[in-house]
Amino acid sequence: MPNFSGKKRVLTGITTSGTPHLGNYVGAIRPAILASESESNNAYFFLADYHALIKTQNPHLVHQSTLEVAATWLALGLDTEKVTFYRQSDIPEIQELTWFLSCMTAKGLMNRAHAYKHAVQGNIDIGEDEDFAISMGLFGYPILMAADILMFNAHEVPVGRDQVQHVEMARDIAQRFNYRFGKHFVLPKAEVDRDASLLRGLDGRKMSKSYNNSIPLFLSEKQLKKSINRIKTNLLEPGESKDPDSSTVFHIWRAFASRQQIEEMREKFEQGIGWGEAKKQLFHLINTKLESPRERYYELLKNPERVEFILNKGAQKARAESKIMIEDLRDAVGIRPLS
Ligand code: TRP
């Protein structure tokens, strides 16, 4: 089994089918960048653009989102000298590994994948054929994801709760491959951040693009203010004591504030701070944190060649490993020169 360093390898992918919002930042991007700064980790972060094709057939969206997601991570200070940061589609070995793994994966295992089952159930609920609008891409999605993970022998995979099953499937598939062909793969583990994916959106439900309640991360100052003003509150007047723990404004405050600021705001709620004032303070808090990354972000969007350059360097770094891995695997399955 190739081992490229003694450190723990942490790997995660971001599907490039949208614009990052505050929930992505708090739940995934911020903790990932923080973890990548640790000396005991080797981090691999990549733009999952092959996965994006499963969700959308809008080429403009995939292309634009790839730029936006990359620019977001860079603007927030990801150190690409330290981390391996790449675009999935720049690593052709991932497709080859997907095939090797597809041939090792029972169809029955894929039948049990939540995302696929959910789509089938949706069809049944509306009286459609079970297979309606279900692509082989969606069906085999966990195998592509397994290839992403196993290619770099990741030990740990930070993901949202909805992705845990996929990481477990990667583990099953790895185990089966190892059993048949010798030990080539580390068995990966999902790492769910307890606070992750919990940021609430404008309407108080979990912030998610599909609920249409999200606040994009790099809105202009003016739009950010407007968006925060749309957070749902109750009808209590200024001067009336408010319950911080059931308030979305307070909940979002917590995700950005220091411990001391959290306590101070809690007191203000009890003393009856008005919603307008609380939102104004929330805007200032978030805006102060995002001001300089926002500037860097728009600078990068205007200069996509800089992002492209960084991704190409990342791909070179990643392929230095994936090429060795795929050689080893080809040999293991019997695909090798005849003499
Ligand atoms: N499927 C993941 C999601 O939608 C993204 C992803 C693709 C991923 N490949 C991965 C995450 C490998 C972790 C590891 O969130």
Coordinates of N, CA and C in Angstrom, one line a residue, residues 83-270:
V83 N -1.9 22.3 1.9 CA -3.1 21.4 1.6 C -3.0 21.0 0.1
T84 N -3.5 19.8 -0.2 CA -3.6 19.4 -1.6 C -5.0 19.8 -2.1
F85 N -5.1 20.8 -2.9 CA -6.4 21.4 -3.3 C -6.5 21.3 -4.8
Y86 N -7.5 20.5 -5.3 CA -7.6 20.2 -6.7 C -9.0 20.0 -7.2
R87 N -9.1 19.9 -8.5 CA -10.4 19.7 -9.1 C -10.5 18.2 -9.5
Q88 N -11.6 17.6 -9.1 CA -11.7 16.1 -9.3 C -11.5 15.7 -10.8
S89 N -12.0 16.5 -11.7 CA -11.9 16.2 -13.1 C -10.5 16.3 -13.7
D90 N -9.6 16.9 -12.9 CA -8.2 17.0 -13.3 C -7.4 15.7 -13.0
I91 N -8.1 14.8 -12.3 CA -7.4 13.6 -11.9 C -8.1 12.4 -12.7
P92 N -7.6 12.1 -13.9 CA -8.3 11.0 -14.7 C -8.2 9.7 -14.0
E93 N -7.2 9.5 -13.1 CA -7.1 8.2 -12.4 C -8.4 7.9 -11.6
I94 N -9.1 8.9 -11.2 CA -10.3 8.7 -10.4 C -11.4 8.0 -11.2
Q95 N -11.5 8.3 -12.5 CA -12.4 7.6 -13.3 C -12.0 6.1 -13.5
E96 N -10.7 5.8 -13.6 CA -10.3 4.5 -13.8 C -10.6 3.7 -12.5
L97 N -10.3 4.3 -11.4 CA -10.6 3.6 -10.1 C -12.1 3.4 -9.9
T98 N -12.9 4.4 -10.4 CA -14.3 4.2 -10.3 C -14.7 2.9 -11.0
W99 N -14.1 2.6 -12.1 CA -14.5 1.4 -12.8 C -14.0 0.1 -12.1
F100 N -12.8 0.2 -11.6 CA -12.3 -1.0 -10.8 C -13.3 -1.2 -9.6
L101 N -13.7 -0.2 -9.0 CA -14.6 -0.3 -7.8 C -16.0 -0.8 -8.2
S102 N -16.4 -0.2 -9.4 CA -17.8 -0.6 -9.9 C -17.8 -2.1 -10.0
C103 N -16.8 -2.7 -10.5 CA -16.7 -4.2 -10.7 C -16.6 -5.0 -9.4
M104 N -16.4 -4.3 -8.3 CA -16.3 -4.9 -7.0 C -17.5 -4.7 -6.2
T105 N -18.4 -3.9 -6.7 CA -19.5 -3.4 -5.8 C -20.8 -4.1 -6.2
A106 N -21.5 -4.7 -5.2 CA -22.7 -5.4 -5.5 C -23.8 -4.4 -5.8
K107 N -24.6 -4.7 -6.8 CA -25.7 -3.8 -7.2 C -26.6 -3.6 -6.0
G108 N -26.8 -4.7 -5.2 CA -27.6 -4.6 -4.0 C -27.2 -3.5 -3.0
L109 N -25.9 -3.3 -2.9 CA -25.4 -2.3 -2.0 C -25.9 -0.9 -2.5
M110 N -25.8 -0.7 -3.8 CA -26.2 0.6 -4.3 C -27.7 0.8 -4.2
N111 N -28.5 -0.3 -4.3 CA -29.9 -0.2 -4.1 C -30.3 0.4 -2.7
R112 N -29.4 0.2 -1.8 CA -29.7 0.6 -0.4 C -29.2 2.1 -0.1
A113 N -28.6 2.7 -1.1 CA -28.1 4.1 -0.8 C -29.3 5.1 -0.6
H114 N -29.2 5.9 0.4 CA -30.3 6.8 0.8 C -30.7 7.7 -0.4
A115 N -29.7 8.3 -1.0 CA -30.0 9.3 -2.1 C -30.9 8.7 -3.2
Y116 N -30.4 7.5 -3.6 CA -31.1 6.8 -4.6 C -32.5 6.3 -4.2
K117 N -32.6 5.8 -3.0 CA -33.9 5.3 -2.4 C -34.9 6.5 -2.3
H118 N -34.4 7.6 -1.9 CA -35.2 8.8 -1.8 C -35.8 9.2 -3.1
A119 N -35.0 9.1 -4.2 CA -35.5 9.5 -5.5 C -36.5 8.5 -6.0
V120 N -36.3 7.2 -5.7 CA -37.3 6.2 -6.1 C -38.6 6.4 -5.3
Q121 N -38.5 6.7 -4.0 CA -39.7 6.9 -3.2 C -40.5 8.1 -3.8
G122 N -39.7 9.1 -4.1 CA -40.4 10.3 -4.7 C -41.2 10.0 -5.9
N123 N -40.6 9.1 -6.8 CA -41.3 8.7 -8.0 C -42.6 7.9 -7.6
I124 N -42.5 7.0 -6.7 CA -43.6 6.2 -6.3 C -44.7 7.1 -5.7
D125 N -44.3 8.1 -4.9 CA -45.3 9.0 -4.3 C -46.1 9.8 -5.3
I126 N -45.5 10.1 -6.5 CA -46.3 10.8 -7.5 C -46.8 9.9 -8.6
G127 N -46.8 8.6 -8.3 CA -47.4 7.7 -9.2 C -46.6 7.5 -10.5
E128 N -45.3 7.8 -10.5 CA -44.4 7.6 -11.7 C -43.8 6.3 -11.7
D129 N -43.2 5.9 -12.8 CA -42.3 4.7 -12.8 C -41.2 4.9 -11.8
E130 N -40.8 3.8 -11.2 CA -39.7 3.9 -10.1 C -38.4 4.5 -10.7
D131 N -38.1 4.2 -11.9 CA -36.8 4.7 -12.5 C -36.9 6.0 -13.1
F132 N -38.0 6.7 -13.0 CA -38.2 8.0 -13.7 C -37.1 9.0 -13.4
A133 N -36.4 9.5 -14.4 CA -35.4 10.5 -14.2 C -34.2 10.1 -13.3
I134 N -34.0 8.8 -13.1 CA -32.9 8.4 -12.3 C -31.8 7.9 -13.2
S135 N -30.6 8.6 -13.2 CA -29.5 8.3 -14.1 C -28.6 7.3 -13.4
M136 N -27.8 6.6 -14.2 CA -26.8 5.7 -13.7 C -25.8 6.5 -12.9
G137 N -25.6 7.8 -13.2 CA -24.7 8.6 -12.4 C -25.2 8.7 -10.9
L138 N -26.5 8.9 -10.8 CA -27.1 9.0 -9.4 C -27.0 7.6 -8.7
F139 N -27.3 6.5 -9.5 CA -27.2 5.2 -8.9 C -25.8 4.9 -8.5
G140 N -24.8 5.2 -9.3 CA -23.4 4.8 -8.9 C -22.7 5.9 -8.1
Y141 N -23.4 7.0 -7.8 CA -22.8 8.1 -7.1 C -21.8 7.7 -5.9
P142 N -22.3 6.7 -5.1 CA -21.4 6.3 -4.0 C -20.1 5.7 -4.4
I143 N -20.1 5.1 -5.6 CA -18.9 4.4 -6.1 C -17.8 5.5 -6.5
L144 N -18.3 6.5 -7.2 CA -17.5 7.7 -7.6 C -16.9 8.3 -6.3
M145 N -17.7 8.4 -5.3 CA -17.3 9.0 -4.0 C -16.3 8.1 -3.4
A146 N -16.5 6.8 -3.4 CA -15.5 5.9 -2.9 C -14.2 6.0 -3.6
A147 N -14.2 6.2 -4.9 CA -12.9 6.4 -5.6 C -12.2 7.6 -5.2
D148 N -13.0 8.7 -5.0 CA -12.4 10.0 -4.5 C -11.6 9.7 -3.2
I149 N -12.2 8.9 -2.3 CA -11.7 8.7 -1.0 C -10.5 7.7 -1.0
L150 N -10.7 6.6 -1.7 CA -9.7 5.5 -1.6 C -8.5 5.9 -2.4
M151 N -8.7 6.7 -3.5 CA -7.5 7.1 -4.3 C -6.4 7.6 -3.5
F152 N -6.7 8.4 -2.4 CA -5.7 9.0 -1.6 C -5.6 8.4 -0.2
N153 N -6.2 7.2 -0.1 CA -6.1 6.5 1.1 C -6.4 7.3 2.4
A154 N -7.5 8.1 2.3 CA -7.9 9.0 3.4 C -8.3 8.2 4.6
H155 N -7.8 8.6 5.8 CA -8.2 8.0 7.0 C -9.6 8.6 7.5
E156 N -9.7 9.9 7.3 CA -10.8 10.6 7.9 C -11.5 11.4 6.8
V157 N -12.9 11.4 6.8 CA -13.6 12.1 5.8 C -14.7 13.0 6.5
P158 N -14.4 14.3 6.7 CA -15.4 15.1 7.3 C -16.5 15.4 6.4
V159 N -17.7 15.1 6.8 CA -18.9 15.2 5.9 C -20.1 15.6 6.8
G160 N -21.2 16.0 6.1 CA -22.5 16.2 6.8 C -23.1 14.9 7.1
R161 N -24.1 14.9 7.9 CA -24.8 13.7 8.3 C -25.3 12.9 7.1
D162 N -25.8 13.6 6.1 CA -26.4 12.9 5.0 C -25.4 12.1 4.1
Q163 N -24.1 12.3 4.4 CA -23.0 11.7 3.6 C -22.4 10.5 4.3
V164 N -22.8 10.3 5.6 CA -22.1 9.2 6.4 C -22.3 7.9 5.7
Q165 N -23.5 7.6 5.2 CA -23.7 6.3 4.6 C -22.7 6.1 3.4
H166 N -22.5 7.1 2.6 CA -21.6 7.0 1.5 C -20.2 6.6 1.9
V167 N -19.7 7.2 3.0 CA -18.4 6.9 3.5 C -18.4 5.4 4.0
E168 N -19.4 5.0 4.6 CA -19.5 3.6 5.1 C -19.5 2.7 3.9
M169 N -20.1 3.1 2.8 CA -20.1 2.2 1.6 C -18.7 2.2 1.0
A170 N -18.0 3.3 1.1 CA -16.6 3.4 0.6 C -15.7 2.4 1.4
R171 N -16.0 2.3 2.6 CA -15.3 1.4 3.5 C -15.6 -0.1 3.2
D172 N -16.9 -0.4 2.9 CA -17.3 -1.7 2.5 C -16.6 -2.1 1.2
I173 N -16.6 -1.2 0.3 CA -16.0 -1.5 -1.1 C -14.5 -1.7 -0.9
A174 N -13.9 -0.9 -0.1 CA -12.4 -1.0 0.1 C -12.1 -2.4 0.7
Q175 N -12.9 -2.8 1.7 CA -12.7 -4.0 2.4 C -12.8 -5.2 1.4
R176 N -13.8 -5.1 0.5 CA -14.0 -6.2 -0.5 C -12.8 -6.2 -1.4
F177 N -12.3 -5.1 -1.9 CA -11.2 -5.0 -2.8 C -10.0 -5.6 -2.1
N178 N -9.7 -5.2 -0.9 CA -8.6 -5.6 -0.1 C -8.6 -7.2 0.0
Y179 N -9.8 -7.7 0.3 CA -9.9 -9.1 0.5 C -9.6 -9.9 -0.7
R180 N -10.0 -9.4 -1.9 CA -9.8 -10.0 -3.2 C -8.4 -9.9 -3.7
F181 N -7.8 -8.7 -3.6 CA -6.6 -8.3 -4.3 C -5.4 -8.0 -3.4
G182 N -5.6 -8.1 -2.1 CA -4.5 -7.7 -1.2 C -4.7 -6.3 -0.6
K183 N -4.0 -6.0 0.4 CA -4.4 -4.8 1.1 C -3.8 -3.5 0.4
H184 N -4.7 -2.9 -0.3 CA -4.3 -1.7 -1.0 C -4.9 -0.4 -0.4
F185 N -6.0 -0.6 0.3 CA -6.8 0.6 0.8 C -6.8 0.7 2.3
V186 N -6.7 1.9 2.8 CA -7.0 2.3 4.2 C -8.6 2.2 4.3
L187 N -9.1 1.8 5.4 CA -10.5 1.8 5.6 C -10.9 3.2 6.2
P188 N -11.6 4.0 5.4 CA -11.9 5.4 5.8 C -13.0 5.5 6.8
K189 N -13.0 6.5 7.6 CA -14.0 6.8 8.6 C -14.7 8.2 8.4
A190 N -16.0 8.2 8.5 CA -16.7 9.5 8.4 C -16.5 10.3 9.7
E191 N -16.3 11.6 9.6 CA -16.1 12.4 10.7 C -17.3 13.5 10.7
V192 N -18.3 13.4 11.5 CA -19.3 14.4 11.5 C -19.2 15.4 12.6
D193 N -19.0 16.6 12.2 CA -18.9 17.7 13.2 C -20.2 17.9 13.9
R194 N -20.3 17.8 15.2 CA -21.6 17.9 15.9 C -22.3 19.2 15.6
D195 N -21.6 20.3 15.4 CA -22.2 21.6 15.2 C -22.5 21.8 13.7
A196 N -21.9 20.9 12.9 CA -22.0 21.2 11.5 C -23.4 21.1 10.9
S197 N -23.6 21.8 9.8 CA -24.8 21.8 9.1 C -26.0 22.2 9.9
L198 N -25.7 22.8 11.1 CA -26.9 23.1 11.9 C -27.2 24.6 11.8
L199 N -26.5 25.4 11.0 CA -26.8 26.8 11.0 C -28.2 27.0 10.4
R200 N -29.0 27.8 11.1 CA -30.4 28.0 10.7 C -30.5 29.1 9.6
G201 N -31.4 28.9 8.7 CA -31.6 29.9 7.7 C -32.7 30.9 8.0
L202 N -33.0 31.8 7.1 CA -33.9 32.9 7.3 C -35.2 32.5 8.0
D203 N -35.7 31.3 7.6 CA -37.0 30.9 8.2 C -36.9 30.1 9.4
G204 N -35.7 29.9 9.9 CA -35.5 29.1 11.2 C -35.2 27.7 10.9
R205 N -35.5 27.2 9.7 CA -35.1 25.8 9.4 C -33.6 25.7 9.1
K206 N -33.0 24.5 9.0 CA -31.6 24.4 8.6 C -31.3 25.2 7.3
M207 N -30.2 25.9 7.3 CA -29.9 26.7 6.1 C -29.5 25.8 5.0
S208 N -30.3 25.9 3.9 CA -30.0 25.0 2.8 C -30.5 25.6 1.5
K209 N -29.8 25.4 0.4 CA -30.2 26.0 -0.8 C -31.6 25.5 -1.2
S210 N -31.8 24.2 -0.9 CA -33.1 23.7 -1.4 C -34.3 24.2 -0.6
Y211 N -34.1 24.8 0.6 CA -35.2 25.5 1.3 C -35.3 26.9 0.9
N212 N -34.4 27.4 0.1 CA -34.5 28.8 -0.3 C -34.5 29.8 0.9
N213 N -33.7 29.4 1.9 CA -33.6 30.2 3.1 C -32.2 30.6 3.4
S214 N -31.3 30.5 2.4 CA -29.9 30.7 2.8 C -29.4 32.1 2.5
I215 N -28.3 32.5 3.2 CA -27.7 33.7 3.0 C -26.3 33.5 2.3
P216 N -26.2 33.8 1.0 CA -24.9 33.6 0.3 C -23.8 34.2 1.1
L217 N -22.6 33.6 1.1 CA -21.5 34.0 1.9 C -21.0 35.4 1.5
F218 N -20.8 35.6 0.2 CA -20.2 36.9 -0.1 C -21.1 37.9 -0.8
L219 N -22.3 38.1 -0.2 CA -23.2 39.1 -0.7 C -22.4 40.5 -0.5
S220 N -22.9 41.5 -1.3 CA -22.3 42.8 -1.0 C -22.9 43.2 0.4
E221 N -22.2 44.3 0.9 CA -22.6 44.7 2.2 C -24.1 45.0 2.3
K222 N -24.6 45.7 1.3 CA -25.9 46.2 1.2 C -26.9 45.0 1.2
Q223 N -26.6 44.0 0.4 CA -27.4 42.8 0.3 C -27.4 42.0 1.5
L224 N -26.2 42.0 2.1 CA -26.1 41.2 3.4 C -27.0 41.8 4.4
K225 N -27.0 43.1 4.5 CA -27.9 43.8 5.5 C -29.3 43.5 5.2
K226 N -29.7 43.5 4.0 CA -31.1 43.3 3.5 C -31.5 41.8 3.9
S227 N -30.6 40.9 3.6 CA -30.8 39.5 3.9 C -31.0 39.3 5.4
I228 N -30.2 39.9 6.2 CA -30.3 39.7 7.6 C -31.6 40.3 8.2
N229 N -32.0 41.3 7.6 CA -33.3 41.9 8.0 C -34.5 41.0 7.7
R230 N -34.3 40.1 6.8 CA -35.4 39.1 6.5 C -35.4 37.9 7.4
I231 N -34.5 37.8 8.3 CA -34.6 36.7 9.3 C -35.9 36.8 10.1
K232 N -36.6 35.6 10.1 CA -37.9 35.6 10.8 C -37.7 35.8 12.3
T233 N -38.6 36.7 12.9 CA -38.6 36.9 14.3 C -40.0 36.8 14.8
N234 N -40.3 37.0 16.1 CA -41.6 37.0 16.6 C -42.0 38.5 16.7
L235 N -43.2 38.8 17.3 CA -43.7 40.1 17.2 C -43.4 41.0 18.5
L236 N -42.5 40.5 19.3 CA -42.2 41.2 20.6 C -41.6 42.6 20.2
E237 N -42.0 43.6 21.0 CA -41.6 44.9 20.8 C -40.2 45.2 21.5
P238 N -39.5 46.3 21.1 CA -38.3 46.6 21.9 C -38.7 46.9 23.4
G239 N -37.9 46.5 24.3 CA -38.2 46.6 25.7 C -38.8 45.3 26.3
E240 N -39.4 44.5 25.4 CA -39.9 43.2 25.9 C -38.8 42.2 25.9
S241 N -38.7 41.5 27.0 CA -37.7 40.4 27.1 C -37.9 39.3 26.1
K242 N -36.8 38.9 25.5 CA -36.9 37.9 24.4 C -36.1 36.6 24.8
D243 N -36.5 35.5 24.3 CA -35.9 34.2 24.5 C -34.8 34.0 23.5
P244 N -33.5 34.1 23.9 CA -32.4 33.9 22.9 C -32.4 32.5 22.3
D245 N -32.7 31.5 23.1 CA -32.5 30.2 22.6 C -33.4 29.7 21.5
S246 N -34.6 30.4 21.4 CA -35.5 30.0 20.3 C -35.3 31.0 19.2
S247 N -34.4 31.9 19.3 CA -34.3 33.0 18.2 C -33.3 32.6 17.1
T248 N -33.7 32.7 15.9 CA -32.7 32.5 14.8 C -31.6 33.6 14.8
V249 N -32.0 34.8 15.1 CA -31.0 35.9 15.1 C -29.9 35.5 16.1
F250 N -30.3 35.1 17.3 CA -29.3 34.7 18.3 C -28.5 33.5 17.9
H251 N -29.2 32.6 17.3 CA -28.6 31.3 16.8 C -27.4 31.6 15.8
I252 N -27.7 32.5 14.9 CA -26.7 32.9 13.9 C -25.6 33.7 14.6
W253 N -26.0 34.5 15.5 CA -25.0 35.3 16.3 C -24.0 34.4 16.9
R254 N -24.5 33.3 17.5 CA -23.6 32.4 18.2 C -22.5 31.8 17.3
A255 N -22.9 31.6 16.0 CA -22.0 30.9 15.1 C -20.8 31.8 14.7
F256 N -20.9 33.1 15.0 CA -19.9 34.0 14.6 C -19.2 34.8 15.8
A257 N -19.9 34.7 17.0 CA -19.4 35.6 18.1 C -18.4 34.8 19.0
S258 N -17.7 35.6 19.7 CA -16.8 35.0 20.8 C -17.7 34.7 21.9
R259 N -17.1 33.9 22.9 CA -17.8 33.5 24.0 C -18.4 34.7 24.8
Q260 N -17.6 35.7 24.9 CA -18.0 36.9 25.6 C -19.1 37.6 24.9
Q261 N -19.0 37.7 23.6 CA -20.1 38.4 22.8 C -21.4 37.6 22.9
I262 N -21.3 36.3 23.0 CA -22.5 35.5 23.1 C -23.2 35.8 24.5
E263 N -22.4 35.9 25.5 CA -23.0 36.2 26.8 C -23.6 37.6 26.9
E264 N -22.9 38.5 26.2 CA -23.4 39.9 26.2 C -24.8 40.0 25.5
M265 N -24.8 39.2 24.3 CA -26.1 39.3 23.5 C -27.2 38.6 24.3
R266 N -26.9 37.5 25.0 CA -27.9 36.8 25.8 C -28.5 37.8 26.8
E267 N -27.7 38.6 27.4 CA -28.2 39.6 28.4 C -29.1 40.6 27.7
K268 N -28.6 41.1 26.5 CA -29.4 42.1 25.8 C -30.8 41.6 25.4
F269 N -30.8 40.3 25.1 CA -32.1 39.7 24.7 C -33.0 39.8 26.0
E270 N -32.4 39.4 27.1 CA -33.3 39.4 28.3 C -33.7 40.8 28.7

